[in-house]
Short mmCIF file of C-alpha atoms in Angstrom, two decimals:
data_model
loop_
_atom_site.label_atom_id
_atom_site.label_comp_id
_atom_site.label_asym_id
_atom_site.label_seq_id
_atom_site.Cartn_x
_atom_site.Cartn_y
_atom_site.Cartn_z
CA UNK A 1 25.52 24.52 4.40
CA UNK A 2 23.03 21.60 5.80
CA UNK A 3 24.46 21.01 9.33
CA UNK A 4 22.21 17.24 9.55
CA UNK A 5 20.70 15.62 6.29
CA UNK A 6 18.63 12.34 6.73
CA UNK A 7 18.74 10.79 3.09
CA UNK A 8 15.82 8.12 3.05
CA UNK A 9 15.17 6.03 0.20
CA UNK A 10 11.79 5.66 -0.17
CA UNK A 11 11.62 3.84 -3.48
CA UNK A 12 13.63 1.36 -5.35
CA UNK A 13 13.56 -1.60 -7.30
CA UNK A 14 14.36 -3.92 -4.44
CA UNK A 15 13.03 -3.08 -0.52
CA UNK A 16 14.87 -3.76 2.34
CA UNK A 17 13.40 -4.58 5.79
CA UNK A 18 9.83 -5.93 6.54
CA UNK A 19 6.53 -4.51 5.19
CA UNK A 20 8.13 -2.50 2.50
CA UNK A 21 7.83 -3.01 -1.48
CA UNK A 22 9.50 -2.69 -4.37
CA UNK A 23 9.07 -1.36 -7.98
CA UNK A 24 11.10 -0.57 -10.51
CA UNK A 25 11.83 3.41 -9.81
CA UNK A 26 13.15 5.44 -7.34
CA UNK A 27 12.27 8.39 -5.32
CA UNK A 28 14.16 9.82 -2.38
CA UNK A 29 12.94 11.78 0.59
CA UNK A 30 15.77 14.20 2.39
CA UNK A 31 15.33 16.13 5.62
CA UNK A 32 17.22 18.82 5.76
CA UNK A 33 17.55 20.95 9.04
CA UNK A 34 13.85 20.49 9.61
CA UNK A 35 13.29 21.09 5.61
CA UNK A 36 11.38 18.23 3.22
CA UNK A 37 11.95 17.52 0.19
CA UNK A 38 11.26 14.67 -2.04
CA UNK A 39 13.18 13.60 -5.32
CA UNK A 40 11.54 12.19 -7.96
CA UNK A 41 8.38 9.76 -6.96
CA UNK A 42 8.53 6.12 -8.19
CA UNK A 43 5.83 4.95 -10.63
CA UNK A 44 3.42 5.31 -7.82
CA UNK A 45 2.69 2.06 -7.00
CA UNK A 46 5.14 2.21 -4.07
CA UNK A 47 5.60 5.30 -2.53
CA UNK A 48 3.04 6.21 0.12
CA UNK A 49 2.79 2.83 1.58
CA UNK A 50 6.59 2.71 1.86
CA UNK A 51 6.56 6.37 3.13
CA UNK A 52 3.80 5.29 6.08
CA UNK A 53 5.88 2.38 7.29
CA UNK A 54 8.92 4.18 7.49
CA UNK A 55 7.26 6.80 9.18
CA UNK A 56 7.91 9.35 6.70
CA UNK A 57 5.03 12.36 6.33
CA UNK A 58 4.00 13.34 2.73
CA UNK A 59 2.16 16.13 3.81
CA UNK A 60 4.99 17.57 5.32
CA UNK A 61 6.86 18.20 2.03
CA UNK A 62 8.47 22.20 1.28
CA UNK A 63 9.02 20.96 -2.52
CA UNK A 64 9.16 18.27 -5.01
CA UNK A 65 12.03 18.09 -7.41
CA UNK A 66 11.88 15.69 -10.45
CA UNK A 67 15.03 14.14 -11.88
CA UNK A 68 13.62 13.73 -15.60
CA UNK A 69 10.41 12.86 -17.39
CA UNK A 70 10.80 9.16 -17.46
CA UNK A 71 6.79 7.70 -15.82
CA UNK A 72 9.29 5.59 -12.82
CA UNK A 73 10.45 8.77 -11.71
CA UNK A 74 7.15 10.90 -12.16
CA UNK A 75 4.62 8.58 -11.63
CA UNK A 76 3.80 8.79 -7.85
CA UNK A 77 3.26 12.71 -8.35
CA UNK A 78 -0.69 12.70 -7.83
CA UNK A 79 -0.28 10.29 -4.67
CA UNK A 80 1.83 12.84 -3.17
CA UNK A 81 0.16 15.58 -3.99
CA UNK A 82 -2.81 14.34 -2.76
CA UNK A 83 -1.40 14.24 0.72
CA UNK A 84 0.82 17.44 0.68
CA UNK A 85 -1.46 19.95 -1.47
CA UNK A 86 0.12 22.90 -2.91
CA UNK A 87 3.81 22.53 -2.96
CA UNK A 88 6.60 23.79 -4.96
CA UNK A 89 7.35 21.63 -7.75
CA UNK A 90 11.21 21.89 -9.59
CA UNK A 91 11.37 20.10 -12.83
CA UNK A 92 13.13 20.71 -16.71
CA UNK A 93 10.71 21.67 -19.24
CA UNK A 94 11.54 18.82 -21.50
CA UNK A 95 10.65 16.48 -18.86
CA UNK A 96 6.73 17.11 -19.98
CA UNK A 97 7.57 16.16 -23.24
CA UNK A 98 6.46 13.02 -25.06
CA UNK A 99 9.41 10.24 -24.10
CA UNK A 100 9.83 6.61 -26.39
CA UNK A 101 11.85 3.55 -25.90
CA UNK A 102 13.68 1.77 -28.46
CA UNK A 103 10.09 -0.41 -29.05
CA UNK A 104 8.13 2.66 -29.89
CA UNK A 105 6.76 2.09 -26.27
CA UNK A 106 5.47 5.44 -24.47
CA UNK A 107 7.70 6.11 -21.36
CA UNK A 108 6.74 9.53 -20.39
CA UNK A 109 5.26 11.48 -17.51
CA UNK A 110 1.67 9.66 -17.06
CA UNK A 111 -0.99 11.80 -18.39
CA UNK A 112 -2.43 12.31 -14.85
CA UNK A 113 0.93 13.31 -13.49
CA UNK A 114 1.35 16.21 -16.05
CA UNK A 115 -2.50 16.99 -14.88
CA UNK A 116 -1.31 17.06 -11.02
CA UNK A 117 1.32 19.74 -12.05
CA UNK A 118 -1.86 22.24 -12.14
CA UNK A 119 -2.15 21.40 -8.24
CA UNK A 120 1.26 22.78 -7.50
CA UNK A 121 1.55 25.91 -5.34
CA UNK A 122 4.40 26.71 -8.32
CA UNK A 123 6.24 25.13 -11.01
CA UNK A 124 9.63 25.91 -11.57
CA UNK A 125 11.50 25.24 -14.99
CA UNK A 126 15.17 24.53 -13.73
CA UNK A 127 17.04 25.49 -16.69
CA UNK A 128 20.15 26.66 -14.72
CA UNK A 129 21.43 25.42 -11.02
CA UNK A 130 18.84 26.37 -8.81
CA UNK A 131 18.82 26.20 -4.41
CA UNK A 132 15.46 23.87 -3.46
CA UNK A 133 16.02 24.49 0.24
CA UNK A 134 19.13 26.34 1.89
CA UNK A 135 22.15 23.95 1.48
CA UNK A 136 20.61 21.61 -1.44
CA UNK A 137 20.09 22.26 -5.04
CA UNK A 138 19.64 20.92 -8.20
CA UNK A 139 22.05 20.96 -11.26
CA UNK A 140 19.96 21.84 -14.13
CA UNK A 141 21.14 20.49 -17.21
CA UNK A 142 24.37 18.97 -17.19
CA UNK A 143 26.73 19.73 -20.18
CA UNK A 144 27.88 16.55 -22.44
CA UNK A 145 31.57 16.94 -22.23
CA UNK A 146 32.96 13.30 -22.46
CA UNK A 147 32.24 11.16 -25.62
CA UNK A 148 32.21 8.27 -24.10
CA UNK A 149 28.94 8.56 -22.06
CA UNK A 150 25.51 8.44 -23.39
CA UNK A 151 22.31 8.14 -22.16
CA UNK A 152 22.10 4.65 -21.33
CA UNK A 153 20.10 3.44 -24.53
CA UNK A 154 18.03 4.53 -27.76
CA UNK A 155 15.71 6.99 -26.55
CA UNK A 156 13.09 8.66 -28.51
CA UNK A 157 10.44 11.71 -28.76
CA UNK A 158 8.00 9.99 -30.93
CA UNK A 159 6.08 6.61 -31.21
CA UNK A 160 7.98 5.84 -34.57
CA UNK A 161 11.39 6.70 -33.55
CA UNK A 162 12.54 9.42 -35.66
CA UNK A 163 13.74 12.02 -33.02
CA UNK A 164 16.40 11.15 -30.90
CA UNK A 165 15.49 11.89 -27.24
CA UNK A 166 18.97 13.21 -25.57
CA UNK A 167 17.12 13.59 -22.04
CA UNK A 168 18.30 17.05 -21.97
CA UNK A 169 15.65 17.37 -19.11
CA UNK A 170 18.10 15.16 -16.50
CA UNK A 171 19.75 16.42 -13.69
CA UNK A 172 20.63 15.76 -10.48
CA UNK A 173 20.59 17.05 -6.94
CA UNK A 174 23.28 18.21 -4.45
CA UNK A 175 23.83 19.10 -0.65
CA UNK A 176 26.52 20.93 1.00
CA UNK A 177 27.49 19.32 4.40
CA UNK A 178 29.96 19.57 7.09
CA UNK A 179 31.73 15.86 5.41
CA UNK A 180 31.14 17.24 1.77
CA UNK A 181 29.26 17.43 -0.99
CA UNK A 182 26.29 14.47 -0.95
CA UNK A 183 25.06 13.74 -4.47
CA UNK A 184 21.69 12.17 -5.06
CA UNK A 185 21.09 10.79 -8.88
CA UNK A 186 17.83 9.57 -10.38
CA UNK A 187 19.34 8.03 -13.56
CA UNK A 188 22.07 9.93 -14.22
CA UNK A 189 21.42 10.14 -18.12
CA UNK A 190 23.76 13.15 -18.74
CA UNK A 191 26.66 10.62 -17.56
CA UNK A 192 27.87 10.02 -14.23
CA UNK A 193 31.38 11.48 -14.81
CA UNK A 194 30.00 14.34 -17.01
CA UNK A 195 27.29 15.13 -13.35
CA UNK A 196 30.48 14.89 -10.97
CA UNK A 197 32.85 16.84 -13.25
CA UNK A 198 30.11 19.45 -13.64
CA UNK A 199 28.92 19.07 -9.80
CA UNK A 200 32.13 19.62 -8.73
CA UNK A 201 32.52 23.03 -10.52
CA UNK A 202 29.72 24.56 -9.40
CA UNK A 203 30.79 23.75 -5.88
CA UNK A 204 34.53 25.38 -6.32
CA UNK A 205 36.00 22.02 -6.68
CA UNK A 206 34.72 21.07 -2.95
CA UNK A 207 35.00 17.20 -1.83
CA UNK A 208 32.65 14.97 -3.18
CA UNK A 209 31.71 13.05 0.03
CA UNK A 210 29.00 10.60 -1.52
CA UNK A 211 27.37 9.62 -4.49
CA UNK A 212 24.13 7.77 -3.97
CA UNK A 213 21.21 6.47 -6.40
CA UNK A 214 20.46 5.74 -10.59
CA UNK A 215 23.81 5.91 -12.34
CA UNK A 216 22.49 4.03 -16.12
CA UNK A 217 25.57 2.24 -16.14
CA UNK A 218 23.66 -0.77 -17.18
CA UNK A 219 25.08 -1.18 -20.57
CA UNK A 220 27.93 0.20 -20.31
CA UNK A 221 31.22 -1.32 -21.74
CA UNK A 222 34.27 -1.92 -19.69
CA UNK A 223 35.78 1.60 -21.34
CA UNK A 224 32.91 3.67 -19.55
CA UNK A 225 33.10 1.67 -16.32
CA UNK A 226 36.82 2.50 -15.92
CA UNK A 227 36.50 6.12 -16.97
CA UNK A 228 33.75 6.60 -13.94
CA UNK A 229 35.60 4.43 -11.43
CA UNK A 230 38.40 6.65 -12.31
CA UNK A 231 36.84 9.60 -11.38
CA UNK A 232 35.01 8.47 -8.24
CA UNK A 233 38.59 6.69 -6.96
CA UNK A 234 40.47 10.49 -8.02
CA UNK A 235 37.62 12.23 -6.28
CA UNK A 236 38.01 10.21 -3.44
CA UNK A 237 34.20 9.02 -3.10
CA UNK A 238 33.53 8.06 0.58
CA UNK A 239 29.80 6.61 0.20
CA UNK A 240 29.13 4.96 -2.89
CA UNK A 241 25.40 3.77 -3.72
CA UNK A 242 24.24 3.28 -7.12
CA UNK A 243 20.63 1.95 -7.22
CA UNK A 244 18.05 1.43 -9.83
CA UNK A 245 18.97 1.66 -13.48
CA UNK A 246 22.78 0.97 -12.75
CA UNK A 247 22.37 -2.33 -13.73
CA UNK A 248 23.92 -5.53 -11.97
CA UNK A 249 27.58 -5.83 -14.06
CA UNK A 250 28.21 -1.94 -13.21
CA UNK A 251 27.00 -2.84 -9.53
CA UNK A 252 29.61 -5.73 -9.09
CA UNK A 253 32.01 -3.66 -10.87
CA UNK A 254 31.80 -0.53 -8.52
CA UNK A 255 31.92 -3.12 -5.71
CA UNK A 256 35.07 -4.96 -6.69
CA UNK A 257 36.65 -1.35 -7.24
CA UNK A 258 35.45 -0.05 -3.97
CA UNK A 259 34.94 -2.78 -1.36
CA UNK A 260 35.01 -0.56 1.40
CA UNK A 261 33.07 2.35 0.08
CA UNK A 262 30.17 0.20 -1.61
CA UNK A 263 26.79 0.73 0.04
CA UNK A 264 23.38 -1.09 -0.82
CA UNK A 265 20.74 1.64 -1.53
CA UNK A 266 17.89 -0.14 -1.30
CA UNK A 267 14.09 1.47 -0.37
CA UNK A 268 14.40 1.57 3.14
CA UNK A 269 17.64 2.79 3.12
CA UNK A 270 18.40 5.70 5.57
CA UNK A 271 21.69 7.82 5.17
CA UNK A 272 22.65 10.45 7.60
CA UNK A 273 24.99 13.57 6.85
CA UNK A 274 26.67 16.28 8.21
CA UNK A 275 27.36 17.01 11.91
CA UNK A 276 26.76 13.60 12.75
CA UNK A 277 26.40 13.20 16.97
#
């Protein structure tokens, strides 16, 4: 268990506080009893300039963990790398694989982020749960239980559209503190209900304390909205911050539902967990 986590978000689509920028993307950096480890990396445009005003050390980093393939989660990887050197990286093997919109437009890993991967100290292919640092690990692929989630949009392995792109590569990280169990999202493709249903068995059914980051609610219908309000309001959700691809209906939605739970996540946002003095 993490006795004091300091959740920082380092990258979103909108900053908060002065000198800091946004892009669309995300990328979180958690501290961890004196542990560093940063979650996905923005397209790059953002990341170390936030990370310098905030006072946040790159080169300090014990491992990199990548939600999914998608170039606004990926994209800062040679930045960071550049300032931490070898470092272990934890990733899905389908994340490296070509990724399409619905236009045929190429939405991938950048070429030169796949090249950084050769810079790692190690890469690890997280194709079952897997502990980063003591206390905090990362789901693997979540299973696709409920029919009513998707992956937030057309999404394809080729230019032209013919293979469907599932994002089997998603998945999501989790800490065990003192309060509960945090969970950190990049887009949350698998589903958010499907991630906290499957979350919440591999922890032996332990509270669910908060919920923070991408949740690709942004075209979702009022049947899927319910359905995950649902399930955040039965697992009694203390800290609720969906960012960056949840879209601004699902945003106002969750905040109706949950006045006093809601929290803004935007870069520059600094959570603290655990055995909070």
């Amino acid at each position: 268990m993490i006795r004091n986590l300091e959740l920082t978000v380092l990258v979103e689509n909108q900053p908060i506080g002065r000198g800091l920028l946004g892009e669309h993307g995300i990328a979180f950096h958690l501290h961890a009893d004196g542990r560093n480890v940063l979650f996905d990396t923005g397209q790059g445009l953002t990341l170390t300039h936030n990370a310098g005003a905030l006072g946040i050390d790159l080169s300090a980093l014990d491992a990199i963990v990548l939600s999914h393939g998608h170039y606004d989660h990926t994209g800062g990887l040679p930045a960071v790398l550049s300032r931490c050197g070898a470092v272990d990286i934890y990733l899905h093997p389908e994340a490296l694989r070509p990724k399409f919109n619905r236009d045929g437009k190429d939405i991938g890993a950048p070429k030169a982020s796949i090249s950084a991967l050769g810079h790692a100290r190690a890469v690890h292919a997280t194709e079952k749960p897997t502990e980063i640092v003591p206390g905090l690990f990362v789901t693997g692929p979540v299973p696709r239980r409920n029919a009513f989630e998707d992956t937030g949009g057309p999404f394809y392995c080729d230019a032209h559209r013919h293979e469907e792109d599932l994002i089997p590569d998603d998945q999501a990280l989790y800490a065990l503190t003192s309060q509960g169990v945090v969970v950190i999202l990049g887009c949350c493709h698998a589903g958010v209900v499907n991630t906290l249903e499957y979350i919440s068995e591999l922890t032996g059914g332990r509270p669910i304390h908060a919920v923070i980051g991408g949740t690709h609610l942004l075209r979702a219908g009022e049947e899927r909205l319910a359905h995950t309000a649902g399930l955040l309001e039965t697992l009694d959700v203390r800290v609720l911050a969906p960012n960056h691809c949840t879209g601004l209906n699902a945003q106002c939605y969750l905040r109706n539902r949950f006045p006093d739970r809601f929290v803004e996540a935007p870069a520059g946002k600094r959570f603290h967990f655990g055995d909070i003095e």
